[in-house]
PDB file of C-alpha atoms in Angstrom:
ATOM      1  CA  MET A 546     -12.172   9.330 -10.798  1.00 86.00           C
ATOM      2  CA  ALA A 547     -13.937   7.976 -13.854  1.00 94.00           C
ATOM      3  CA  VAL A 548     -16.167  10.504 -15.608  1.00 93.00           C
ATOM      4  CA  SER A 549     -18.166   9.904 -18.770  1.00 92.00           C
ATOM      5  CA  PRO A 550     -17.125  11.958 -21.830  1.00 90.00           C
ATOM      6  CA  THR A 551     -20.750  13.099 -22.053  1.00 87.00           C
ATOM      7  CA  ALA A 552     -21.067  14.039 -18.369  1.00 84.00           C
ATOM      8  CA  ASN A 553     -22.089  17.546 -17.380  1.00 78.00           C
ATOM      9  CA  SER A 554     -18.533  18.341 -16.294  1.00 80.00           C
ATOM     10  CA  SER A 555     -16.657  21.434 -17.437  1.00 75.00           C
ATOM     11  CA  VAL A 556     -13.299  19.935 -16.429  1.00 81.00           C
ATOM     12  CA  GLN A 557     -13.908  16.603 -18.163  1.00 86.00           C
ATOM     13  CA  LYS A 558     -14.561  18.327 -21.483  1.00 86.00           C
ATOM     14  CA  SER A 559     -11.002  19.719 -21.384  1.00 87.00           C
ATOM     15  CA  LYS A 560      -9.598  16.289 -20.546  1.00 90.00           C
ATOM     16  CA  GLU A 561     -11.434  14.679 -23.447  1.00 90.00           C
ATOM     17  CA  MET A 562      -9.937  17.247 -25.821  1.00 92.00           C
ATOM     18  CA  ALA A 563      -6.452  16.296 -24.613  1.00 93.00           C
ATOM     19  CA  TYR A 564      -7.206  12.587 -25.020  1.00 92.00           C
ATOM     20  CA  ALA A 565      -8.452  13.214 -28.565  1.00 93.00           C
ATOM     21  CA  GLU A 566      -5.177  14.977 -29.419  1.00 94.00           C
ATOM     22  CA  LEU A 567      -3.155  11.989 -28.189  1.00 93.00           C
ATOM     23  CA  ARG A 568      -5.159   9.643 -30.374  1.00 92.00           C
ATOM     24  CA  ALA A 569      -4.984  11.986 -33.365  1.00 95.00           C
ATOM     25  CA  ILE A 570      -1.173  12.034 -33.375  1.00 96.00           C
ATOM     26  CA  ASP A 571      -0.982   8.304 -32.596  1.00 94.00           C
ATOM     27  CA  LEU A 572       1.045   8.869 -29.414  1.00 95.00           C
ATOM     28  CA  PRO A 573       0.937   5.867 -27.043  1.00 95.00           C
ATOM     29  CA  PHE A 574      -0.702   6.715 -23.731  1.00 95.00           C
ATOM     30  CA  THR A 575      -2.130   5.255 -20.546  1.00 97.00           C
ATOM     31  CA  ILE A 576      -4.963   7.010 -18.720  1.00 96.00           C
ATOM     32  CA  ILE A 577      -4.921   6.181 -15.007  1.00 97.00           C
ATOM     33  CA  ASP A 578      -7.750   6.982 -12.624  1.00 97.00           C
ATOM     34  CA  VAL A 579      -7.766   5.990  -8.968  1.00 97.00           C
ATOM     35  CA  GLY A 580     -11.208   7.052  -7.778  1.00 96.00           C
ATOM     36  CA  TRP A 581     -11.884   9.318  -4.823  1.00 95.00           C
ATOM     37  CA  TRP A 582      -9.294   9.676  -2.072  1.00 95.00           C
ATOM     38  CA  TYR A 583     -10.217   8.122   1.255  1.00 96.00           C
ATOM     39  CA  HIS A 584      -9.648  11.609   2.703  1.00 94.00           C
ATOM     40  CA  GLY A 585     -12.819  12.750   0.948  1.00 91.00           C
ATOM     41  CA  PHE A 586     -14.912  10.392   3.069  1.00 94.00           C
ATOM     42  CA  ILE A 587     -13.598  11.256   6.512  1.00 95.00           C
ATOM     43  CA  PRO A 588     -16.714  12.492   8.308  1.00 95.00           C
ATOM     44  CA  GLN A 589     -16.675  15.500  10.570  1.00 93.00           C
ATOM     45  CA  LEU A 590     -17.510  14.297  14.080  1.00 95.00           C
ATOM     46  CA  ALA A 591     -19.046  16.188  16.989  1.00 94.00           C
ATOM     47  CA  SER A 592     -15.937  15.524  19.081  1.00 95.00           C
ATOM     48  CA  GLY A 593     -13.688  17.151  16.471  1.00 94.00           C
ATOM     49  CA  ARG A 594     -11.381  14.105  16.404  1.00 94.00           C
ATOM     50  CA  THR A 595     -11.196  14.090  12.608  1.00 95.00           C
ATOM     51  CA  ASP A 596     -11.033  17.850  12.040  1.00 93.00           C
ATOM     52  CA  TYR A 597      -7.255  17.873  11.570  1.00 91.00           C
ATOM     53  CA  THR A 598      -7.506  15.805   8.405  1.00 90.00           C
ATOM     54  CA  VAL A 599     -10.902  16.748   6.907  1.00 88.00           C
ATOM     55  CA  VAL A 600      -9.877  18.269   3.572  1.00 84.00           C
ATOM     56  CA  LEU A 601     -13.328  18.978   2.129  1.00 83.00           C
ATOM     57  CA  PRO A 602     -14.792  22.486   2.066  1.00 80.00           C
ATOM     58  CA  GLU A 603     -17.627  23.108   4.494  1.00 83.00           C
ATOM     59  CA  PHE A 604     -20.422  22.643   1.936  1.00 79.00           C
ATOM     60  CA  LEU A 605     -19.245  19.082   1.133  1.00 83.00           C
ATOM     61  CA  ARG A 606     -18.563  17.839   4.658  1.00 87.00           C
ATOM     62  CA  ASN A 607     -20.867  14.928   5.572  1.00 89.00           C
ATOM     63  CA  LEU A 608     -22.858  15.500   2.365  1.00 87.00           C
ATOM     64  CA  VAL A 609     -24.476  12.243   1.197  1.00 88.00           C
ATOM     65  CA  PRO A 610     -25.680  12.313  -2.430  1.00 86.00           C
ATOM     66  CA  ASP A 611     -28.968  10.565  -3.194  1.00 84.00           C
ATOM     67  CA  ASP A 612     -29.553   7.589  -0.844  1.00 88.00           C
ATOM     68  CA  GLY A 613     -25.851   6.979  -0.162  1.00 89.00           C
ATOM     69  CA  ASN A 614     -25.960   3.366  -1.339  1.00 94.00           C
ATOM     70  CA  LEU A 615     -24.196   3.632  -4.710  1.00 95.00           C
ATOM     71  CA  PRO A 616     -20.743   1.984  -4.590  1.00 97.00           C
ATOM     72  CA  THR A 617     -17.817   4.033  -5.852  1.00 97.00           C
ATOM     73  CA  HIS A 618     -14.090   3.438  -6.325  1.00 98.00           C
ATOM     74  CA  VAL A 619     -11.955   4.964  -3.561  1.00 98.00           C
ATOM     75  CA  VAL A 620      -8.223   4.966  -2.867  1.00 98.00           C
ATOM     76  CA  ASP A 621      -5.634   5.367  -0.137  1.00 96.00           C
ATOM     77  CA  CYS A 622      -2.984   7.852  -1.263  1.00 93.00           C
ATOM     78  CA  ALA A 623      -0.208   5.478  -0.189  1.00 93.00           C
ATOM     79  CA  ASP A 624      -1.479   2.871  -2.653  1.00 97.00           C
ATOM     80  CA  ILE A 625      -1.244   5.283  -5.585  1.00 96.00           C
ATOM     81  CA  GLU A 626       2.542   5.552  -5.469  1.00 94.00           C
ATOM     82  CA  LYS A 627       2.830   1.766  -5.293  1.00 96.00           C
ATOM     83  CA  LEU A 628       0.562   0.981  -8.235  1.00 96.00           C
ATOM     84  CA  ILE A 629       1.343   3.756 -10.710  1.00 96.00           C
ATOM     85  CA  PRO A 630       4.899   2.547 -11.556  1.00 97.00           C
ATOM     86  CA  ARG A 631       3.572  -0.948 -12.275  1.00 98.00           C
ATOM     87  CA  ILE A 632       0.841   0.381 -14.527  1.00 98.00           C
ATOM     88  CA  ILE A 633       3.140   2.696 -16.488  1.00 97.00           C
ATOM     89  CA  VAL A 634       5.623  -0.021 -17.494  1.00 97.00           C
ATOM     90  CA  ASP A 635       2.981  -2.675 -18.175  1.00 98.00           C
ATOM     91  CA  PRO A 636       2.561  -3.275 -21.947  1.00 98.00           C
ATOM     92  CA  ARG A 637      -1.035  -4.378 -21.295  1.00 98.00           C
ATOM     93  CA  THR A 638      -1.962  -0.794 -20.397  1.00 98.00           C
ATOM     94  CA  ILE A 639      -0.738   0.903 -23.589  1.00 97.00           C
ATOM     95  CA  ASN A 640      -3.557   2.961 -25.132  1.00 96.00           C
ATOM     96  CA  GLN A 641      -5.858   1.839 -22.331  1.00 97.00           C
ATOM     97  CA  LYS A 642      -7.682   3.378 -19.385  1.00 97.00           C
ATOM     98  CA  VAL A 643      -6.917   1.821 -16.001  1.00 98.00           C
ATOM     99  CA  MET A 644      -8.883   2.189 -12.773  1.00 98.00           C
ATOM    100  CA  ALA A 645      -6.623   1.626  -9.762  1.00 98.00           C
ATOM    101  CA  PRO A 646      -8.615   1.994  -6.523  1.00 98.00           C
ATOM    102  CA  SER A 647      -7.971   0.551  -3.075  1.00 98.00           C
ATOM    103  CA  ALA A 648     -11.616  -0.372  -2.464  1.00 98.00           C
ATOM    104  CA  THR A 649     -15.163  -0.050  -3.753  1.00 98.00           C
ATOM    105  CA  MET A 650     -17.634   1.219  -1.168  1.00 97.00           C
ATOM    106  CA  SER A 651     -20.696   3.423  -0.708  1.00 96.00           C
ATOM    107  CA  PHE A 652     -21.069   6.530   1.441  1.00 93.00           C
ATOM    108  CA  ASN A 653     -23.277   4.606   3.849  1.00 94.00           C
ATOM    109  CA  GLU A 654     -20.737   1.798   4.202  1.00 97.00           C
ATOM    110  CA  MET A 655     -17.871   4.182   4.919  1.00 96.00           C
ATOM    111  CA  PHE A 656     -19.870   6.303   7.358  1.00 95.00           C
ATOM    112  CA  ALA A 657     -21.048   3.129   9.125  1.00 97.00           C
ATOM    113  CA  ILE A 658     -17.396   2.145   9.615  1.00 97.00           C
ATOM    114  CA  ALA A 659     -16.685   5.626  10.958  1.00 96.00           C
ATOM    115  CA  GLU A 660     -19.532   5.324  13.466  1.00 97.00           C
ATOM    116  CA  GLU A 661     -18.430   1.861  14.561  1.00 97.00           C
ATOM    117  CA  LEU A 662     -14.806   2.859  15.121  1.00 97.00           C
ATOM    118  CA  SER A 663     -15.420   6.291  16.635  1.00 97.00           C
ATOM    119  CA  LYS A 664     -18.539   5.387  18.639  1.00 97.00           C
ATOM    120  CA  GLU A 665     -20.033   8.664  17.394  1.00 96.00           C
ATOM    121  CA  LYS A 666     -23.015   9.418  15.171  1.00 95.00           C
ATOM    122  CA  VAL A 667     -22.207  10.933  11.778  1.00 93.00           C
ATOM    123  CA  MET A 668     -24.546  13.847  11.126  1.00 91.00           C
ATOM    124  CA  LYS A 669     -25.298  13.525   7.404  1.00 87.00           C
ATOM    125  CA  LYS A 670     -26.342  16.327   5.043  1.00 82.00           C
ATOM    126  CA  GLU A 671     -28.385  16.145   1.831  1.00 78.00           C
ATOM    127  CA  GLY A 672     -29.179  18.466  -1.062  1.00 66.00           C
ATOM    128  CA  LEU A 673     -26.599  17.874  -3.819  1.00 65.00           C
ATOM    129  CA  GLN A 674     -28.863  18.712  -6.746  1.00 65.00           C
ATOM    130  CA  SER A 675     -30.185  21.909  -5.161  1.00 68.00           C
ATOM    131  CA  MET A 676     -26.582  22.995  -4.505  1.00 68.00           C
ATOM    132  CA  ILE A 677     -25.659  22.487  -8.174  1.00 67.00           C
ATOM    133  CA  SER A 678     -28.671  24.535  -9.289  1.00 68.00           C
ATOM    134  CA  GLY A 679     -27.819  27.292  -6.823  1.00 67.00           C
ATOM    135  CA  PHE A 680     -24.204  27.712  -7.904  1.00 64.00           C
ATOM    136  CA  ASP A 681     -25.193  27.403 -11.567  1.00 67.00           C
ATOM    137  CA  ALA A 682     -27.550  30.336 -11.071  1.00 71.00           C
ATOM    138  CA  GLN A 683     -24.754  32.341  -9.430  1.00 70.00           C
ATOM    139  CA  LEU A 684     -22.512  31.747 -12.447  1.00 65.00           C
ATOM    140  CA  GLN A 685     -25.218  32.807 -14.881  1.00 73.00           C
ATOM    141  CA  GLU A 686     -25.554  36.075 -12.981  1.00 76.00           C
ATOM    142  CA  SER A 687     -21.796  36.523 -12.549  1.00 73.00           C
ATOM    143  CA  PRO A 688     -19.706  34.407 -14.994  1.00 68.00           C
ATOM    144  CA  GLN A 689     -16.452  35.705 -13.460  1.00 70.00           C
ATOM    145  CA  ASN A 690     -17.305  34.355  -9.990  1.00 65.00           C
ATOM    146  CA  ALA A 691     -14.264  32.084  -9.547  1.00 68.00           C
ATOM    147  CA  LEU A 692     -15.397  30.649  -6.209  1.00 66.00           C
ATOM    148  CA  ALA A 693     -18.792  29.652  -7.579  1.00 66.00           C
ATOM    149  CA  ALA A 694     -17.075  28.049 -10.591  1.00 70.00           C
ATOM    150  CA  ILE A 695     -14.786  25.940  -8.387  1.00 72.00           C
ATOM    151  CA  VAL A 696     -17.686  24.836  -6.202  1.00 73.00           C
ATOM    152  CA  LYS A 697     -19.721  23.927  -9.282  1.00 72.00           C
ATOM    153  CA  PHE A 698     -16.810  21.833 -10.639  1.00 75.00           C
ATOM    154  CA  CYS A 699     -16.709  19.872  -7.366  1.00 78.00           C
ATOM    155  CA  LEU A 700     -20.456  19.310  -7.350  1.00 79.00           C
ATOM    156  CA  GLU A 701     -20.393  18.184 -10.993  1.00 82.00           C
ATOM    157  CA  TYR A 702     -17.907  15.469 -10.030  1.00 86.00           C
ATOM    158  CA  TYR A 703     -20.188  14.422  -7.175  1.00 84.00           C
ATOM    159  CA  TYR A 704     -23.144  14.226  -9.549  1.00 86.00           C
ATOM    160  CA  SER A 705     -21.156  12.174 -12.073  1.00 91.00           C
ATOM    161  CA  SER A 706     -19.953   9.701  -9.446  1.00 92.00           C
ATOM    162  CA  PHE A 707     -22.891   9.390  -7.077  1.00 90.00           C
ATOM    163  CA  ILE A 708     -25.956  10.093  -9.217  1.00 88.00           C
ATOM    164  CA  GLU A 709     -24.947   8.951 -12.711  1.00 92.00           C
ATOM    165  CA  GLY A 710     -22.611   6.263 -11.353  1.00 95.00           C
ATOM    166  CA  ASP A 711     -19.633   6.900 -13.659  1.00 95.00           C
ATOM    167  CA  ASN A 712     -17.132   5.964 -10.923  1.00 96.00           C
ATOM    168  CA  SER A 713     -19.070   2.862  -9.838  1.00 97.00           C
ATOM    169  CA  PRO A 714     -18.086  -0.671 -10.915  1.00 97.00           C
ATOM    170  CA  ASP A 715     -20.811  -0.666 -13.576  1.00 97.00           C
ATOM    171  CA  GLY A 716     -19.823   2.806 -14.746  1.00 97.00           C
ATOM    172  CA  VAL A 717     -16.146   1.949 -15.045  1.00 97.00           C
ATOM    173  CA  THR A 718     -17.009  -1.156 -17.076  1.00 97.00           C
ATOM    174  CA  ARG A 719     -19.279   0.922 -19.316  1.00 96.00           C
ATOM    175  CA  LEU A 720     -16.452   3.426 -19.881  1.00 96.00           C
ATOM    176  CA  GLY A 721     -13.999   0.713 -20.927  1.00 97.00           C
ATOM    177  CA  TYR A 722     -11.517   0.679 -18.049  1.00 98.00           C
ATOM    178  CA  LEU A 723      -9.137  -2.113 -17.163  1.00 98.00           C
ATOM    179  CA  LEU A 724      -9.051  -2.845 -13.422  1.00 98.00           C
ATOM    180  CA  ALA A 725      -5.746  -2.808 -11.566  1.00 98.00           C
ATOM    181  CA  ALA A 726      -7.121  -5.545  -9.308  1.00 97.00           C
ATOM    182  CA  ASP A 727      -7.347  -7.838 -12.350  1.00 98.00           C
ATOM    183  CA  LEU A 728      -3.909  -6.854 -13.644  1.00 98.00           C
ATOM    184  CA  TYR A 729      -2.140  -7.170 -10.276  1.00 98.00           C
ATOM    185  CA  PRO A 730      -4.002  -9.703  -8.108  1.00 98.00           C
ATOM    186  CA  ASP A 731      -1.007  -9.886  -5.748  1.00 98.00           C
ATOM    187  CA  PHE A 732      -1.400  -6.255  -4.658  1.00 97.00           C
ATOM    188  CA  GLN A 733      -2.718  -5.770  -1.120  1.00 97.00           C
ATOM    189  CA  PRO A 734      -4.365  -2.331  -0.779  1.00 98.00           C
ATOM    190  CA  VAL A 735      -4.984  -0.400   2.414  1.00 97.00           C
ATOM    191  CA  SER A 736      -8.562  -0.886   3.622  1.00 98.00           C
ATOM    192  CA  PHE A 737     -10.788   2.058   4.521  1.00 98.00           C
ATOM    193  CA  GLN A 738     -11.154   0.638   8.018  1.00 98.00           C
ATOM    194  CA  ASP A 739      -7.381   0.596   8.582  1.00 98.00           C
ATOM    195  CA  PHE A 740      -7.112   4.100   7.142  1.00 97.00           C
ATOM    196  CA  LEU A 741      -9.800   5.446   9.458  1.00 97.00           C
ATOM    197  CA  LEU A 742      -8.211   3.805  12.485  1.00 97.00           C
ATOM    198  CA  GLU A 743      -5.074   5.812  11.733  1.00 96.00           C
ATOM    199  CA  VAL A 744      -7.179   8.955  11.342  1.00 96.00           C
ATOM    200  CA  LEU A 745      -8.729   8.459  14.781  1.00 96.00           C
ATOM    201  CA  LYS A 746      -5.282   7.905  16.280  1.00 94.00           C
ATOM    202  CA  GLY A 747      -4.164  11.231  14.820  1.00 91.00           C
ATOM    203  CA  ASP A 748      -1.543   9.603  12.612  1.00 88.00           C
ATOM    204  CA  ILE A 749      -2.735  10.400   9.078  1.00 86.00           C
ATOM    205  CA  ARG A 750      -0.836  12.926   6.987  1.00 81.00           C
ATOM    206  CA  ILE A 751      -2.871  15.569   5.225  1.00 78.00           C
ATOM    207  CA  PRO A 752      -2.320  15.456   1.414  1.00 76.00           C
ATOM    208  CA  TYR A 753       0.150  18.044   0.109  1.00 71.00           C
ATOM    209  CA  SER A 754       1.280  18.942   3.617  1.00 70.00           C
ATOM    210  CA  ARG A 755       4.217  18.145   5.880  1.00 64.00           C
ATOM    211  CA  ARG A 756       1.991  17.025   8.721  1.00 57.00           C
TER     212      ARG A 756
END
């Protein structure tokens, strides 16, 4: 996903150092971001119908940052492998950043689709900022706490995307990205609705698994 160079993100600082090295040695590059995977927005339902493919850790499941209305770029994993080859060989993307999502939606929009298709109520959780403060305090007390560090990295990405809006349409424009939708208007991405229908049928493969 898109993250501002000045964001409070430990991981992004390392990325920016790598990007600076590429520019310093004048090596042509293309930075490709695709947004959040659709899998990250599969809600956990009371019936358990989505449990087989919910990849988020417990503390992030059904968590809605802020009011849930900020749009963000999201992607179906199947679309990534179709778009990346086109972007890599495209001379228009040399020394550019490209955002290649499947859709742009908010938490509330995606959860509303989930409720409509499943006929179940999504039980939402809140408290992103208090979570960040809590894990930050744990790390100050115990800097070697690897689990707390990983959790904090995840929450920093959430804050960047859903509070500061770095991964939103306005944020991506501010950060200087080209949009794959503008470069390849013929491309037909998978919609979140179609993706979730497959989830409810039990037909979605879990990322990095054989299922």
